[in-house]
mmCIF file of C-alpha atoms in Angstrom:
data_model
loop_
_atom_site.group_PDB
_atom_site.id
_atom_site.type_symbol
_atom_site.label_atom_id
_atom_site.label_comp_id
_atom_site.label_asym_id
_atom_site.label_seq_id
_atom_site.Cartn_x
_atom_site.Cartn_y
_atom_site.Cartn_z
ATOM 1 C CA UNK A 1 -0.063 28.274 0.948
ATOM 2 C CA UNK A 2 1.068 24.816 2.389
ATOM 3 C CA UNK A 3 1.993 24.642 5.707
ATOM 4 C CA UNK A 4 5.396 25.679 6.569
ATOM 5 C CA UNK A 5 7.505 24.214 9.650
ATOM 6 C CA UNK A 6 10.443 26.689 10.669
ATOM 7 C CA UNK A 7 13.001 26.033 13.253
ATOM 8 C CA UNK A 8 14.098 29.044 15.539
ATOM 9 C CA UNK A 9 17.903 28.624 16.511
ATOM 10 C CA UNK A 10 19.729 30.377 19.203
ATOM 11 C CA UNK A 11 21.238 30.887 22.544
ATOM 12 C CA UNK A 12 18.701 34.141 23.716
ATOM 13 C CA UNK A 13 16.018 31.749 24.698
ATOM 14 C CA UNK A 14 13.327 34.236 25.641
ATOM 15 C CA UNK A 15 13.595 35.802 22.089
ATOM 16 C CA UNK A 16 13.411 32.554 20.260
ATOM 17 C CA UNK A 17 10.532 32.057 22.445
ATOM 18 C CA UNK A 18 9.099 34.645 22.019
ATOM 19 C CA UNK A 19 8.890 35.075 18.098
ATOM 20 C CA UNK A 20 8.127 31.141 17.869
ATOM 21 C CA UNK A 21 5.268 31.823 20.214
ATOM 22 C CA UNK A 22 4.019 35.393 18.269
ATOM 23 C CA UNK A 23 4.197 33.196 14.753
ATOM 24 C CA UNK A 24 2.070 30.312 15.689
ATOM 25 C CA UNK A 25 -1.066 32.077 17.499
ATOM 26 C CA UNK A 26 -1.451 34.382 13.772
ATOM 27 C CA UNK A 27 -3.462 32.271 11.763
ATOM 28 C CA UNK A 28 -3.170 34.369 8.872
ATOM 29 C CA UNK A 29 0.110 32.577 7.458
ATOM 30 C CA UNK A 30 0.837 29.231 6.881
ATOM 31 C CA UNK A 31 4.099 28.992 9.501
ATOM 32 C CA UNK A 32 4.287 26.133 12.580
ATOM 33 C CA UNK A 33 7.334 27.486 14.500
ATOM 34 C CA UNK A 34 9.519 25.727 16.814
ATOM 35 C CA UNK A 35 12.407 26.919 19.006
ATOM 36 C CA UNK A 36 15.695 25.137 19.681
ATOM 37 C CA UNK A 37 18.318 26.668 22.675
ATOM 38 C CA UNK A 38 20.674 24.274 21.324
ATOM 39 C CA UNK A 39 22.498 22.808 17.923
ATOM 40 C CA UNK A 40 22.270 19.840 19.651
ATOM 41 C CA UNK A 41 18.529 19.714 20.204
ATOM 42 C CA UNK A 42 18.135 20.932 16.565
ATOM 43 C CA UNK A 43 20.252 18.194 15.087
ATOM 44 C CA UNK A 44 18.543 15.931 17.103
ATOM 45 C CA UNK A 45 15.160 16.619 15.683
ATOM 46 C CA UNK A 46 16.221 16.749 12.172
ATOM 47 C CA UNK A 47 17.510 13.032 12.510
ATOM 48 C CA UNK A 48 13.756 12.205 13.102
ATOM 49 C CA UNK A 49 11.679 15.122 11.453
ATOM 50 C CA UNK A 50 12.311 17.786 8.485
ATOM 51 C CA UNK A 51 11.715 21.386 8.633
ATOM 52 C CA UNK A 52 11.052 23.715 5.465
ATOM 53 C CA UNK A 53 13.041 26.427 6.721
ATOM 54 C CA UNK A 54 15.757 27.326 9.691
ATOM 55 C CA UNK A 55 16.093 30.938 11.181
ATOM 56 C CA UNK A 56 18.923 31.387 12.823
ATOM 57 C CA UNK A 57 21.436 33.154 15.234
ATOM 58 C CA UNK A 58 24.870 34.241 13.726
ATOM 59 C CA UNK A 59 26.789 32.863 16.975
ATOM 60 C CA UNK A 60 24.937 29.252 15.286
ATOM 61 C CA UNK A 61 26.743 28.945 11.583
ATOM 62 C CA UNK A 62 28.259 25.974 11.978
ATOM 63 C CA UNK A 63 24.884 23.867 12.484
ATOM 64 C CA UNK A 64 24.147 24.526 8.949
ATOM 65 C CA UNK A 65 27.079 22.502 8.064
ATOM 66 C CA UNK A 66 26.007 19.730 10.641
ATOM 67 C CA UNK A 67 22.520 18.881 8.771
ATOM 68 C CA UNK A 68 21.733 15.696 8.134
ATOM 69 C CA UNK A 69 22.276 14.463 4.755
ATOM 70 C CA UNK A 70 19.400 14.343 2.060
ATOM 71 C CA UNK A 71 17.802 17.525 4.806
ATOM 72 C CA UNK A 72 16.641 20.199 2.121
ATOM 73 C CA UNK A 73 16.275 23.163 4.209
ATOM 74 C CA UNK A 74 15.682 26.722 3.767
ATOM 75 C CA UNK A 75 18.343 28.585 6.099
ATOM 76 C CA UNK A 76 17.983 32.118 6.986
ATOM 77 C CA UNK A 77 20.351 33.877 9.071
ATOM 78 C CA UNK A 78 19.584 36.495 12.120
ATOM 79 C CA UNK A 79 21.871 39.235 11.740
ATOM 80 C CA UNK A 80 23.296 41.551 14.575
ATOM 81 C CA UNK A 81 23.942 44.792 11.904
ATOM 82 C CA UNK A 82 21.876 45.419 9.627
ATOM 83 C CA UNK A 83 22.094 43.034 6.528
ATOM 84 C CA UNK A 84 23.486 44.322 3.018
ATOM 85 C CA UNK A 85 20.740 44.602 0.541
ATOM 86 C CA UNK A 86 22.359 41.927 -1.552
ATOM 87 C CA UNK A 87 21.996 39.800 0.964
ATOM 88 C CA UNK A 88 18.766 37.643 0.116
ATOM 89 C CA UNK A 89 18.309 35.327 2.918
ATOM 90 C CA UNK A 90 19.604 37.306 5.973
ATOM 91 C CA UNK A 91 17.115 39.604 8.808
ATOM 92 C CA UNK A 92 18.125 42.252 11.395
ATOM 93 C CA UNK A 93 17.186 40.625 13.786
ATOM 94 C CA UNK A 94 16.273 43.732 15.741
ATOM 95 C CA UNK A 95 13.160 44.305 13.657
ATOM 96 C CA UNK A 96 9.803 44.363 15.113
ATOM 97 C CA UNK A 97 8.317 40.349 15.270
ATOM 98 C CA UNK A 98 5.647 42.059 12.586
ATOM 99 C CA UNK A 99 8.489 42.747 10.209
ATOM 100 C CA UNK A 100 10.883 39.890 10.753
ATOM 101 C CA UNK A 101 7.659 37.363 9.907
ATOM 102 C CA UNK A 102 7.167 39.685 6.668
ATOM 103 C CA UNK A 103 10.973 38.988 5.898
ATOM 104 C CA UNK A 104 10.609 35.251 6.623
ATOM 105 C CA UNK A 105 7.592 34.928 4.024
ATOM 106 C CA UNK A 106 9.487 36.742 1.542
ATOM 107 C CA UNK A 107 12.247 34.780 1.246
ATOM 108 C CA UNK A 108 10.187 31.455 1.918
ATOM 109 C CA UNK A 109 7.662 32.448 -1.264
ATOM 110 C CA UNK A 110 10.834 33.417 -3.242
ATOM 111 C CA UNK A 111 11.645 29.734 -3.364
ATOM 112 C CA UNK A 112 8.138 28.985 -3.533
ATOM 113 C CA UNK A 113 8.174 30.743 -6.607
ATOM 114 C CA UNK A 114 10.640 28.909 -8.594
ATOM 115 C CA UNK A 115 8.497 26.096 -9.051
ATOM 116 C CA UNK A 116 5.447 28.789 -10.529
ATOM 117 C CA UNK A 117 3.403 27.725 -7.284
ATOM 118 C CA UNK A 118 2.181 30.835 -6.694
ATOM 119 C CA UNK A 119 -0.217 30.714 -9.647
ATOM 120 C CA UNK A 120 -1.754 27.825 -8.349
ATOM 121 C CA UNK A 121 -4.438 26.346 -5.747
ATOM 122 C CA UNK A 122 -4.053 22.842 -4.274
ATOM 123 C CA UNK A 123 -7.343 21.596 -2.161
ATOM 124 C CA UNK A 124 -7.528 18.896 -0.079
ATOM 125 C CA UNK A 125 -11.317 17.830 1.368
ATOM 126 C CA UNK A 126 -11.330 15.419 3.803
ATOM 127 C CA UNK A 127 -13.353 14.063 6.623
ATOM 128 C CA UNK A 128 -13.655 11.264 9.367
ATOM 129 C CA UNK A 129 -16.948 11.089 8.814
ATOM 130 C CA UNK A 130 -19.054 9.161 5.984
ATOM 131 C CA UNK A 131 -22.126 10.603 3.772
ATOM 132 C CA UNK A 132 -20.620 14.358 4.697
ATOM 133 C CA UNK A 133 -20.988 15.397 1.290
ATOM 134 C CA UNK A 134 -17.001 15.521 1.111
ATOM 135 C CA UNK A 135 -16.700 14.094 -2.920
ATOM 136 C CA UNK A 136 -19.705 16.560 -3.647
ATOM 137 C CA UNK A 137 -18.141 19.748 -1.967
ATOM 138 C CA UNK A 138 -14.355 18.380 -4.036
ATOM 139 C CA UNK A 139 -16.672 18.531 -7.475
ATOM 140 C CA UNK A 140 -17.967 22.189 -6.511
ATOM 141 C CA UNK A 141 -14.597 23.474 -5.878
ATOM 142 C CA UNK A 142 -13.438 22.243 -9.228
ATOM 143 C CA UNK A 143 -16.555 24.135 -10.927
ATOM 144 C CA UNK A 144 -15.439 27.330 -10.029
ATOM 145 C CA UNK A 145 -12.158 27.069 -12.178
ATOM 146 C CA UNK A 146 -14.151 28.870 -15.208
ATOM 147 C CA UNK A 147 -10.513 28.970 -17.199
ATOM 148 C CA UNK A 148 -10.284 25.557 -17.465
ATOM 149 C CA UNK A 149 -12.264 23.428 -14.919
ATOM 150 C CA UNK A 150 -10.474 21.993 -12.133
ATOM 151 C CA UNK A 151 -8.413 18.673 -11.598
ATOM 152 C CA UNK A 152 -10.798 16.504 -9.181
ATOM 153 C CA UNK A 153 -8.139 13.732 -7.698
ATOM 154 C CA UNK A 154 -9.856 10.467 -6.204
ATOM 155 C CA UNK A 155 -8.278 9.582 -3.174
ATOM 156 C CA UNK A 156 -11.405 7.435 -1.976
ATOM 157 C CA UNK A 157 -11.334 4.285 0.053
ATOM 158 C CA UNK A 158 -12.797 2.356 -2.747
ATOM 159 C CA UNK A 159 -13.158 3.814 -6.115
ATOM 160 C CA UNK A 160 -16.172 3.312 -8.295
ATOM 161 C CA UNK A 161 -15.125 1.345 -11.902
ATOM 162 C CA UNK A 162 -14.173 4.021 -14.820
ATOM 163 C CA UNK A 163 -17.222 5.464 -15.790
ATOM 164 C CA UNK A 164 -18.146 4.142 -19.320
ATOM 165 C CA UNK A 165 -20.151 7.109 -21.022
ATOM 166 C CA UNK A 166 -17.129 10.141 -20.277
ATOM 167 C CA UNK A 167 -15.951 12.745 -22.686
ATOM 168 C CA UNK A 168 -12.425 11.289 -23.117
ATOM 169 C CA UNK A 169 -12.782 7.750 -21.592
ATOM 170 C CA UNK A 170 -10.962 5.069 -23.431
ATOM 171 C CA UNK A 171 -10.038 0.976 -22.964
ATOM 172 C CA UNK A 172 -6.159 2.979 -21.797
ATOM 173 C CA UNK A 173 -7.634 5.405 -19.571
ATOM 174 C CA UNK A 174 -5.282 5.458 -16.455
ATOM 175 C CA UNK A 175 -6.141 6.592 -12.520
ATOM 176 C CA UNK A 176 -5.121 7.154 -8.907
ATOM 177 C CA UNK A 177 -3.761 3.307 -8.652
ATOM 178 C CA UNK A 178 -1.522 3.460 -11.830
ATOM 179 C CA UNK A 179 -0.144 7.142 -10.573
ATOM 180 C CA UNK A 180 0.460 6.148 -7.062
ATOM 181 C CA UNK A 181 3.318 3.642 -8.142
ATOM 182 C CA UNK A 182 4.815 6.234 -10.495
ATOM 183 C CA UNK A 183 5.046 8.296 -7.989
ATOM 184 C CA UNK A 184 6.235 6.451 -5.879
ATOM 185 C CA UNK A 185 9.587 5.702 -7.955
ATOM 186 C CA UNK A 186 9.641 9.506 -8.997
ATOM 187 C CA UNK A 187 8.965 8.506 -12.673
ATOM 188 C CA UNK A 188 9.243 10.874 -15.307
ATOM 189 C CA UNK A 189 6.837 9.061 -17.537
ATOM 190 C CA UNK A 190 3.910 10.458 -14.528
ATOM 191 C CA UNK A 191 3.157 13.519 -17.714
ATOM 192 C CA UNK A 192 2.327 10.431 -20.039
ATOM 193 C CA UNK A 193 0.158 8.858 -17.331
ATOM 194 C CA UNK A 194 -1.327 12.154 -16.412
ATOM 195 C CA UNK A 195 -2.741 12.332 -20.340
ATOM 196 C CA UNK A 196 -4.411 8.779 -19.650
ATOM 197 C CA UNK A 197 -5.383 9.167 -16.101
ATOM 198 C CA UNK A 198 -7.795 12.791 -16.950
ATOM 199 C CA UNK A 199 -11.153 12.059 -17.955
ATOM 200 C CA UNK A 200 -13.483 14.812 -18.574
ATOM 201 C CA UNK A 201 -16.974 14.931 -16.817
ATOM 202 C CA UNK A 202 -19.464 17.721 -16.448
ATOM 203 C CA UNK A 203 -16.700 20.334 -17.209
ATOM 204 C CA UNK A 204 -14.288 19.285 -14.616
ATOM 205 C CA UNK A 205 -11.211 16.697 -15.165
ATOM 206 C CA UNK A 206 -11.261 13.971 -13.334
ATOM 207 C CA UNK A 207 -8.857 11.010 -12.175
ATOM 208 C CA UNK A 208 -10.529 8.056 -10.754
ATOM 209 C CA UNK A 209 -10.140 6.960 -7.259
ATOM 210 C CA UNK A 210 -8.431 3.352 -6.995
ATOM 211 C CA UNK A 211 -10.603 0.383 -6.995
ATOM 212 C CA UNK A 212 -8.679 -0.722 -4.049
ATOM 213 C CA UNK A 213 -7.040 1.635 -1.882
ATOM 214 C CA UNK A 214 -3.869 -0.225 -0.560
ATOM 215 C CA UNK A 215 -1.782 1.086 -3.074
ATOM 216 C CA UNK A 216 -2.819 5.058 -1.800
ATOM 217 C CA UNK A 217 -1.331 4.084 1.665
ATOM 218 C CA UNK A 218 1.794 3.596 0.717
ATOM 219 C CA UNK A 219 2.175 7.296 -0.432
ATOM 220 C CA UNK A 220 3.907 9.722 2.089
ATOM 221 C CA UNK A 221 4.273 13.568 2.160
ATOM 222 C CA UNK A 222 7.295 13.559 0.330
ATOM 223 C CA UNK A 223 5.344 11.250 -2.638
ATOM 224 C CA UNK A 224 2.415 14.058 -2.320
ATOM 225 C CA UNK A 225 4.727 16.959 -2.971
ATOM 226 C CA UNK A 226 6.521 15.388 -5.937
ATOM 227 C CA UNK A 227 3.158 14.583 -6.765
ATOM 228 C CA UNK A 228 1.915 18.496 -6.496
ATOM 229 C CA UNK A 229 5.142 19.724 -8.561
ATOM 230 C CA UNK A 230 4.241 17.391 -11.479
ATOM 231 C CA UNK A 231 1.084 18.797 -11.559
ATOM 232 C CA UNK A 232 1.799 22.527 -11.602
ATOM 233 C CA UNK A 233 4.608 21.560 -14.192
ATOM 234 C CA UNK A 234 1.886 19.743 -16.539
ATOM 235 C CA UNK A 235 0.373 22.915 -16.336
ATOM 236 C CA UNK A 236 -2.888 22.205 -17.595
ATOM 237 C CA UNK A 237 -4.979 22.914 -14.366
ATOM 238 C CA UNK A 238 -4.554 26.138 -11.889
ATOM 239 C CA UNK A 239 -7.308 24.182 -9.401
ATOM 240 C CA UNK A 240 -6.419 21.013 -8.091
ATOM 241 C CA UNK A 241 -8.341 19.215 -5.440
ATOM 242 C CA UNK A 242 -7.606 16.121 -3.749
ATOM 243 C CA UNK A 243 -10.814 13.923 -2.423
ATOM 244 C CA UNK A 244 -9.384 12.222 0.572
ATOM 245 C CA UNK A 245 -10.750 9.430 2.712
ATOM 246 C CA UNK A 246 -8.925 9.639 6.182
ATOM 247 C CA UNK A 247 -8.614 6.005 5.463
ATOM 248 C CA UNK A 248 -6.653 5.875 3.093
ATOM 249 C CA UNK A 249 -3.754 8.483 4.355
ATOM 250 C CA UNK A 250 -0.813 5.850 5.611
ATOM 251 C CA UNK A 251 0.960 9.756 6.252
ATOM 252 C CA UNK A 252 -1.177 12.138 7.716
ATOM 253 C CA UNK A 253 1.355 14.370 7.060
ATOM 254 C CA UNK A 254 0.336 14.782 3.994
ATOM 255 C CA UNK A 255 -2.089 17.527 4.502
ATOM 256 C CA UNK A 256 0.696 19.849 5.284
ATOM 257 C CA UNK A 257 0.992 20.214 1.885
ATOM 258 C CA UNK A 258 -2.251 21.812 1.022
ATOM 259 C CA UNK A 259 -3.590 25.364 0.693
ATOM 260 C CA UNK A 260 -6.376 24.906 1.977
ATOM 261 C CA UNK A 261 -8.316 21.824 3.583
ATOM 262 C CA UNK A 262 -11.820 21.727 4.293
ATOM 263 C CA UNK A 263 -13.487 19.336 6.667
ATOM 264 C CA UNK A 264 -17.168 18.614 5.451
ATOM 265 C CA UNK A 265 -19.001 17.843 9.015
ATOM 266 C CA UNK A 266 -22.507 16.799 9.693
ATOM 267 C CA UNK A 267 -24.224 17.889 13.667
ATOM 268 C CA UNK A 268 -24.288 15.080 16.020
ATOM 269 C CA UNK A 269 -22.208 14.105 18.966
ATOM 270 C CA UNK A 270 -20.701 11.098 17.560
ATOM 271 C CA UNK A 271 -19.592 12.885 14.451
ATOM 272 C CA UNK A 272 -18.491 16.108 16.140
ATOM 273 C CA UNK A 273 -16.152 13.382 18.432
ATOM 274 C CA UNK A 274 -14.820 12.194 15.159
ATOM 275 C CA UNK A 275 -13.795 15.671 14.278
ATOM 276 C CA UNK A 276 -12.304 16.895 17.292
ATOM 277 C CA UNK A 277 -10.495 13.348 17.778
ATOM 278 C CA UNK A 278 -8.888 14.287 14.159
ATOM 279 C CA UNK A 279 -8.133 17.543 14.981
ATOM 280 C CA UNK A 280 -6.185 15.885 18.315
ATOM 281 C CA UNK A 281 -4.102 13.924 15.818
ATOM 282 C CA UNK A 282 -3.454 16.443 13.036
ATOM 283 C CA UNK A 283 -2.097 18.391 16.378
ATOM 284 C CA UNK A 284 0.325 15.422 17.239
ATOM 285 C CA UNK A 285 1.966 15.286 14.458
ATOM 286 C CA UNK A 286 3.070 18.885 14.661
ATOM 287 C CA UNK A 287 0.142 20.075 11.843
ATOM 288 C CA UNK A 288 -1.112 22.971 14.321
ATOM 289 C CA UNK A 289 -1.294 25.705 11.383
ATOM 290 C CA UNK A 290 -3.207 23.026 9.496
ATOM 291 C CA UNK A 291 -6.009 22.471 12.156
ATOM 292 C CA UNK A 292 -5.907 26.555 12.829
ATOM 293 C CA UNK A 293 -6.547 27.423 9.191
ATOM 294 C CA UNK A 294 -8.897 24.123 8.355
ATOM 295 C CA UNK A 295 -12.426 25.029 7.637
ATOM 296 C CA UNK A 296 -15.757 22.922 8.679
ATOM 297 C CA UNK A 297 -18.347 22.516 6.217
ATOM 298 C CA UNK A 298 -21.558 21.608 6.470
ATOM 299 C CA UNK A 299 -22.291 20.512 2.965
ATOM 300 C CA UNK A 300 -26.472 20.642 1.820
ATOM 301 C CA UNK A 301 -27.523 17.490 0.218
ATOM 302 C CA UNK A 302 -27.785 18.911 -3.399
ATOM 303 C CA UNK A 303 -25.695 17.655 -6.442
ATOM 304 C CA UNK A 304 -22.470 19.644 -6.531
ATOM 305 C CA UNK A 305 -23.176 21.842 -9.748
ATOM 306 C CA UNK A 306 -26.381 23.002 -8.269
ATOM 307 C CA UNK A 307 -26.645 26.543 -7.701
ATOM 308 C CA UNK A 308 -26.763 26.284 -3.463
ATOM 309 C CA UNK A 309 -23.184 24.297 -3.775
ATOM 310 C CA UNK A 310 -21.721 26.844 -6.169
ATOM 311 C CA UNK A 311 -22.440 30.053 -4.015
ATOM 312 C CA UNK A 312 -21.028 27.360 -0.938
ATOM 313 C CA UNK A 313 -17.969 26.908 -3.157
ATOM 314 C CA UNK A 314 -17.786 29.857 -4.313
ATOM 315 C CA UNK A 315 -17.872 31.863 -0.996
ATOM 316 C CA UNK A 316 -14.681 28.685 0.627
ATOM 317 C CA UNK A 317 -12.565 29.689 -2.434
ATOM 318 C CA UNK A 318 -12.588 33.375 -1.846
ATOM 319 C CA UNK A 319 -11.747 32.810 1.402
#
């Protein structure tokens, strides 16, 4: 599951605290917490930042009606009795921190659901490091769809031409460069370009990387999870995995938006300074659950449908 940023909101500020504090050291979910003593505070942040999700004090109603406009925010309210069963998005807030997290996932994967995200897994593989084996390790990961093959997205710095000798590749096929300005302007014709852009190779679908990768930096996190929903809606692929070069991420926020995201490493001390210096910005901009639940791979030098990367791939995925 992506990574989730909740806001804490009340006037009790060693409970706030306290459960912001229990949620982030559990790496098991997906949640960055943050606490907020004030409305004040909270609309100040939210004229800079965004939050997925707002749990909240009942003596604190009226900042729910002081949200900045445009703000799409999940709001769940912290009751002082016990909450009527009907009541979806509300939590006695006198649980144990164990059970008022469970409550908080609920009702977060409820709206999840509505968009059928559950049935899917998005990937992103990235590193700040060259020749890790990052592209190879995407190509595994795709492999071990056996339903259908998974969606390899090409996300590269500089994208090699269209390959000529492909299953499906025509004069019209599309890629990455086409898509990132139609999704840019939210366009509805993206399921059109989607049937262009997929060429299948070696029994995964591919779309090609750009040839130049300007027009990848222009795409933010908001772009990326339009981007996402389209793709679960087209329906045609349960895996999708994005090949990333650090590069070419103009929003580094975009990796919030991930499942899962694997960092292919090599051993060194200049690389291993690379890594931890990405981890120190991924931790800047407020991705801590990202950088907790992140895996390092070392990736063998083998091509990625080789037995050795499947049984790599295969052991990341059922993780």
């Amino acid at each position: 599951m992506r990574q989730l940023k909740l806001g804490i909101v009340g006037m009790e500020s060693n409970y706030v605290i306290g459960l912001m504090n229990y949620i982030n050291a559990d790496k098991r979910n997906p949640i960055f917490a943050m606490a907020f003593s004030t409305e004040e505070r909270l609309e100040s942040y939210l004229k800079e930042h965004a939050l997925d999700a707002l749990l909240y004090e009942e003596s604190m109603m009226s900042v729910i009606a002081g949200f900045p406009e445009g703000k799409s925010i999940c709001t769940i309210r912290l009751t002082e009795q016990e909450p009527d069963k009907m009541e979806k998005e509300a939590i006695y807030r006198y649980l144990s921190v164990e059970e008022i997290l469970k409550q908080v996932m609920r009702i977060i994967k409820a709206e999840e659901a509505e968009g059928k995200r559950e049935l899917f897994e998005t990937y992103a593989v990235i590193s700040p490091i060259g020749r890790s084996g990052k592209t190879r390790l995407a190509k595994s990961i795709c492999l071990m769809d056996e339903v259908r093959g998974g969606l390899y997205i090409g996300m590269e710095a500089y994208g090699e031409r269209k390959p000529e000798n492909s299953e499906t590749v025509s004069d019209k096929t599309c890629g990455m460069s086409e898509l990132a300005y139609l999704i840019r302007i939210r366009s509805e014709q993206i399921f059109e370009y989607l049937d262009k852009s997929v060429v299948v190779e070696g029994g995964i679908g591919i779309i090609a990387s750009p040839e130049v990768y300007l027009d990848l930096r222009e795409l933010n996190r908001s772009d990326v999870s339009w981007f996402i929903k389209k793709l679960i809606a087209y329906g045609r692929y349960t895996t999708i995995v994005f090949d990333i070069d650090g590069s070419v991420l103009g929003d580094i926020m975009i990796l919030g938006e991930f499942d899962h995201v694997f960092v292919p490493v090599l051993d060194g001390g200049y690389a291993e300074a690379k890594v931890a210096a990405f981890q120190r910005l991924l931790e800047k901009q407020e991705l801590q659950k990202v950088v907790m639940r992140m895996q390092q791979v070392a990736v063998p030098d083998l091509a990625y449908d080789s037995a050795e990367m499947m049984q790599l791939a295969g052991r990341l995925v059922g993780t």
